[in-house]
Structure formats: C-alpha cells, structure tokens
Amino acid sequence: MVKKFIKDLTAYQAEEPAELVKKRYGLKELARLSANESVYGPSPLAVQALQAVNPAVLNYYPDGQATALRQAVAKVEQVPVKSLIFGDGADELIELLTRTILTPGSEMIVPQPTFGEYAIHAQIEAAKTTQVPINAQSGYVDFNALLAAITDQTALIFLANPNNPTGVLEKTADIRAFLDQLPADVILVVDEAYYEFANNPEATCAPLVQQYDNLVVLRTLSKAYGLANLRVGYGIVPDQLFDILQAVRLPYNLSTYQITGGAAAVADQSYLQKVVQQVSQERQDFETYLTKLGLTFYPSATNFIWVKVGDADLVGQKLLENGYQINARLNPEWIRITLGTSAQNHAIQKILGQILAK
C-alpha cells in the first residue's frame, strides 16, 4: 500500500496547540518557548499589508511567481530575481531539494545534531543519511570529517548555519574552504533560517551562490521576521538549478497573503533590526546567567540556547508545570530554550536555579 522505505518513517513532532497544553496542566498562561518562534511578532507594516488585502482575491489563484516578494527579497539581499525560489516555509524547499536531487540509494550527509527534517525527507526519497558528529567540546562542525564521509553516492549535504539545535555559527570562510574541496557534483545546502539573529552581514553565504554552482542558501520569514504562521521561505540558488527547481516546485504555492505580508516584512528592515537587537541582549543576559550556574552550553547566534541540564525530561516538566514550555525531547541531557521576553527569561532562570539547587 505504501513505499517500503517509509513504513517506519517517524513524523516530525509539531507543537501541540497552546490551549490543549494549558488545559492538561491547569495553566492560566503558557509561554511557548519550544519552537523558536519570535515573541515580538511581525512588523506592524506587514500586519497592515495583510489587513489591506482585498478578500475578492480569494477566488483567484495568486501570483505564481510571487513577484512582489521576489522583488523585495532581491533588493534587500542584493541577489538576482532569477536566483530566488519561494516555498511554503523553508520546509517546502527542503522537500523540493531532496525530491529533485536525491535518488534511491544515493546519500546525504548532515552534522549531528541538526534539524530533523533533513533526514525525514531523505528517507522519503529512499536515500541514506550519514550523520557526522559535531565537535562535542566547541559545538562546531567538523568539516574534515564531513569531507571524509563523502562517497561516490553522496549527492547532498545540509548545513544549518547557525545550527539547530546548538545555535552555533560557522565562519563563512570555513564554509568557503569546505566548498573549495567539495566535489562539483555534490550540492551543499546552507540553511540560514536563523541567520538574521547573528546580527552580522558577513555571516551569510548568499554572495557565494553566484560563485559556486553547487551551493544553495535557504532562508525563512518564520523566525526573526515573526511570520511563522504565514509560512514563507526562500532559496537562493545558482543558475543551473533555478529552472529545474522552478519546474519541480508546485504552482501557486504561496498565497496572496503570504506574498503580500512577506514582502512588507522584508521591506521593513528597521523593525527587523529592533527585534535582532532585543534578542541579542536577552541572549547575552541569559548566557551570563547560565555561566554563573556553571551549566554547559554552546554560545548561540540565534534566538535560542542549547544547554546541558542533566535530566532533560525532569527540567522540561518542571518548567512546563510553571507555565514555560521549552524543548526537552531532542536529547536526554540537553534542552533547547527559545528566548522569550525579558520577564519570561528571568522567570525561567529563577526556576532553573531552584531545580539545580535541589
């Protein structure tokens, strides 16, 4: 009835609706800090643009080329309009790339740990995923080990930068050096879902796409732009892949609401910078507190922190009972905490201190 190699596929664990969690634990309020969503929300200009969309568009298909969004992104990122592929979140682009590139029996390489969606889509395509452990002490990717893992069957490598769940940012120079040693028929996808939080224009690999035919860069508006519910992602791709990916991409995959809201959000770089600055300050304060507690964590360049607490289930449960939902299901000893408001972060810090004092 179904493909043999997806019978044992484990579905991605999406977040439960907040109201169900609140009811289960008898909570009046719940701070959902488990999915790396922005607590600051989207640009007010994006909200206004969405509210201004004429409902009369609902019975017509949207712009299949996402022209307004394409132009907005191209202007901000300084990339050609014909290098941009849009998707229903970056997730659709991950699916698009694995569908296009991977074949049964081919291989994909990823660091470990990293975003779980990569391996799920490789399995759907009957491809093998090779996981290469990060440097446990620093959290950085071992590029030499990635190169050593390449075989004649390797077709694709995913590199989340900054990485999820560790939050660690690799240097662009190191990625470029890796590309220089990468076989030309192996495609490197640098997933920059959290790039904006690094607050460093030099942290992106986007300018390298025009120099390397085997490099793709992914972005999303779900994180720093605060549009997770709208589901908008895009890829910056080399010329040789553009027409192919456009052909494989589903037609009309972004609605007028996604195109309009996304374009307005991207255009409002002033608001984005305010969010990034606030997150940077909260991250610095949180890491200072974790250092005082003596906890092990990797310095983050994102809106979350990956911290070793010993018993992830216990700590996650205690935080949830107090109204703070974090991600404790990724590792038995580590938890991932999405940075919230200043008040939420201080509350979590206090609870962590109480748990560890026992």
mmCIF file of N, CA and C in Angstrom, residues 1-45:
data_model
loop_
_atom_site.group_PDB
_atom_site.id
_atom_site.type_symbol
_atom_site.label_atom_id
_atom_site.label_comp_id
_atom_site.label_asym_id
_atom_site.label_seq_id
_atom_site.Cartn_x
_atom_site.Cartn_y
_atom_site.Cartn_z
ATOM 1 N N MET A 1 0.820 -1.217 0.000
ATOM 2 C CA MET A 1 0.000 0.000 0.000
ATOM 3 C C MET A 1 0.852 1.264 0.000
ATOM 4 N N VAL A 2 2.009 1.205 0.669
ATOM 5 C CA VAL A 2 2.897 2.373 0.724
ATOM 6 C C VAL A 2 4.321 1.935 0.400
ATOM 7 N N LYS A 3 5.176 2.887 0.111
ATOM 8 C CA LYS A 3 6.571 2.574 -0.180
ATOM 9 C C LYS A 3 7.208 1.892 1.025
ATOM 10 N N LYS A 4 7.952 0.828 0.782
ATOM 11 C CA LYS A 4 8.552 0.044 1.858
ATOM 12 C C LYS A 4 9.444 0.876 2.756
ATOM 13 N N PHE A 5 10.209 1.805 2.145
ATOM 14 C CA PHE A 5 11.203 2.541 2.911
ATOM 15 C C PHE A 5 10.620 3.696 3.729
ATOM 16 N N ILE A 6 9.291 3.922 3.631
ATOM 17 C CA ILE A 6 8.704 4.959 4.503
ATOM 18 C C ILE A 6 7.721 4.378 5.515
ATOM 19 N N LYS A 7 7.647 3.048 5.561
ATOM 20 C CA LYS A 7 6.752 2.427 6.539
ATOM 21 C C LYS A 7 7.122 2.780 7.975
ATOM 22 N N ASP A 8 8.403 2.901 8.228
ATOM 23 C CA ASP A 8 8.871 3.201 9.585
ATOM 24 C C ASP A 8 9.228 4.671 9.769
ATOM 25 N N LEU A 9 8.744 5.514 8.863
ATOM 26 C CA LEU A 9 9.036 6.945 8.939
ATOM 27 C C LEU A 9 8.428 7.548 10.203
ATOM 28 N N THR A 10 9.243 8.282 10.950
ATOM 29 C CA THR A 10 8.765 8.964 12.156
ATOM 30 C C THR A 10 8.403 10.398 11.807
ATOM 31 N N ALA A 11 7.175 10.761 12.071
ATOM 32 C CA ALA A 11 6.705 12.100 11.713
ATOM 33 C C ALA A 11 7.399 13.169 12.557
ATOM 34 N N TYR A 12 7.584 14.325 11.955
ATOM 35 C CA TYR A 12 8.124 15.479 12.688
ATOM 36 C C TYR A 12 7.144 15.856 13.790
ATOM 37 N N GLN A 13 7.666 16.105 14.983
ATOM 38 C CA GLN A 13 6.824 16.429 16.127
ATOM 39 C C GLN A 13 6.537 17.929 16.174
ATOM 40 N N ALA A 14 5.375 18.304 15.684
ATOM 41 C CA ALA A 14 4.959 19.702 15.755
ATOM 42 C C ALA A 14 4.453 20.020 17.160
ATOM 43 N N GLU A 15 4.384 21.302 17.472
ATOM 44 C CA GLU A 15 3.934 21.718 18.795
ATOM 45 C C GLU A 15 2.422 21.499 18.959
ATOM 46 N N GLU A 16 2.022 21.066 20.144
ATOM 47 C CA GLU A 16 0.599 20.957 20.442
ATOM 48 C C GLU A 16 -0.010 22.352 20.575
ATOM 49 N N PRO A 17 -1.301 22.495 20.257
ATOM 50 C CA PRO A 17 -1.946 23.786 20.470
ATOM 51 C C PRO A 17 -1.827 24.221 21.934
ATOM 52 N N ALA A 18 -1.548 25.498 22.130
ATOM 53 C CA ALA A 18 -1.323 26.015 23.486
ATOM 54 C C ALA A 18 -2.507 25.747 24.410
ATOM 55 N N GLU A 19 -3.720 25.848 23.879
ATOM 56 C CA GLU A 19 -4.907 25.661 24.726
ATOM 57 C C GLU A 19 -4.986 24.244 25.280
ATOM 58 N N LEU A 20 -4.564 23.251 24.496
ATOM 59 C CA LEU A 20 -4.569 21.870 24.982
ATOM 60 C C LEU A 20 -3.548 21.678 26.087
ATOM 61 N N VAL A 21 -2.374 22.277 25.924
ATOM 62 C CA VAL A 21 -1.332 22.163 26.949
ATOM 63 C C VAL A 21 -1.783 22.850 28.239
ATOM 64 N N LYS A 22 -2.370 24.017 28.110
ATOM 65 C CA LYS A 22 -2.844 24.752 29.296
ATOM 66 C C LYS A 22 -3.903 23.950 30.037
ATOM 67 N N LYS A 23 -4.799 23.334 29.301
ATOM 68 C CA LYS A 23 -5.863 22.548 29.927
ATOM 69 C C LYS A 23 -5.287 21.338 30.646
ATOM 70 N N ARG A 24 -4.317 20.677 30.019
ATOM 71 C CA ARG A 24 -3.732 19.471 30.607
ATOM 72 C C ARG A 24 -3.028 19.759 31.929
ATOM 73 N N TYR A 25 -2.370 20.908 32.017
ATOM 74 C CA TYR A 25 -1.590 21.228 33.219
ATOM 75 C C TYR A 25 -2.273 22.258 34.122
ATOM 76 N N GLY A 26 -3.481 22.609 33.790
ATOM 77 C CA GLY A 26 -4.223 23.552 34.625
ATOM 78 C C GLY A 26 -3.579 24.928 34.664
ATOM 79 N N LEU A 27 -3.087 25.382 33.529
ATOM 80 C CA LEU A 27 -2.378 26.659 33.455
ATOM 81 C C LEU A 27 -3.281 27.777 32.947
ATOM 82 N N LYS A 28 -3.157 28.942 33.553
ATOM 83 C CA LYS A 28 -3.869 30.115 33.044
ATOM 84 C C LYS A 28 -3.105 30.746 31.886
ATOM 85 N N GLU A 29 -1.778 30.699 31.978
ATOM 86 C CA GLU A 29 -0.931 31.258 30.934
ATOM 87 C C GLU A 29 0.145 30.249 30.552
ATOM 88 N N LEU A 30 0.543 30.274 29.300
ATOM 89 C CA LEU A 30 1.604 29.399 28.825
ATOM 90 C C LEU A 30 2.530 30.186 27.912
ATOM 91 N N ALA A 31 3.810 30.192 28.255
ATOM 92 C CA ALA A 31 4.825 30.803 27.390
ATOM 93 C C ALA A 31 5.400 29.696 26.513
ATOM 94 N N ARG A 32 5.067 29.713 25.236
ATOM 95 C CA ARG A 32 5.549 28.659 24.340
ATOM 96 C C ARG A 32 6.917 29.056 23.802
ATOM 97 N N LEU A 33 7.931 28.464 24.396
ATOM 98 C CA LEU A 33 9.320 28.772 24.054
ATOM 99 C C LEU A 33 10.043 27.495 23.622
ATOM 100 N N SER A 34 9.338 26.737 22.780
ATOM 101 C CA SER A 34 9.845 25.428 22.376
ATOM 102 C C SER A 34 10.074 25.302 20.875
ATOM 103 N N ALA A 35 9.588 26.243 20.080
ATOM 104 C CA ALA A 35 9.657 26.105 18.626
ATOM 105 C C ALA A 35 10.436 27.242 17.960
ATOM 106 N N ASN A 36 11.140 28.017 18.744
ATOM 107 C CA ASN A 36 11.990 29.105 18.227
ATOM 108 C C ASN A 36 11.202 30.155 17.444
ATOM 109 N N GLU A 37 9.957 30.361 17.859
ATOM 110 C CA GLU A 37 9.144 31.423 17.279
ATOM 111 C C GLU A 37 9.536 32.760 17.914
ATOM 112 N N SER A 38 9.216 33.843 17.236
ATOM 113 C CA SER A 38 9.532 35.168 17.766
ATOM 114 C C SER A 38 8.438 35.632 18.723
ATOM 115 N N VAL A 39 8.841 36.026 19.925
ATOM 116 C CA VAL A 39 7.859 36.541 20.891
ATOM 117 C C VAL A 39 7.501 37.995 20.584
ATOM 118 N N TYR A 40 8.192 38.599 19.637
ATOM 119 C CA TYR A 40 7.969 40.021 19.337
ATOM 120 C C TYR A 40 7.009 40.230 18.165
ATOM 121 N N GLY A 41 6.682 39.156 17.460
ATOM 122 C CA GLY A 41 5.723 39.274 16.369
ATOM 123 C C GLY A 41 6.295 39.955 15.143
ATOM 124 N N PRO A 42 5.472 40.083 14.103
ATOM 125 C CA PRO A 42 5.946 40.644 12.841
ATOM 126 C C PRO A 42 5.932 42.164 12.826
ATOM 127 N N SER A 43 6.483 42.718 11.781
ATOM 128 C CA SER A 43 6.451 44.161 11.557
ATOM 129 C C SER A 43 5.011 44.657 11.497
ATOM 130 N N PRO A 44 4.712 45.769 12.144
ATOM 131 C CA PRO A 44 3.372 46.352 12.024
ATOM 132 C C PRO A 44 2.997 46.648 10.571
ATOM 133 N N LEU A 45 3.996 46.928 9.749
ATOM 134 C CA LEU A 45 3.724 47.187 8.341
ATOM 135 C C LEU A 45 3.259 45.917 7.626
#
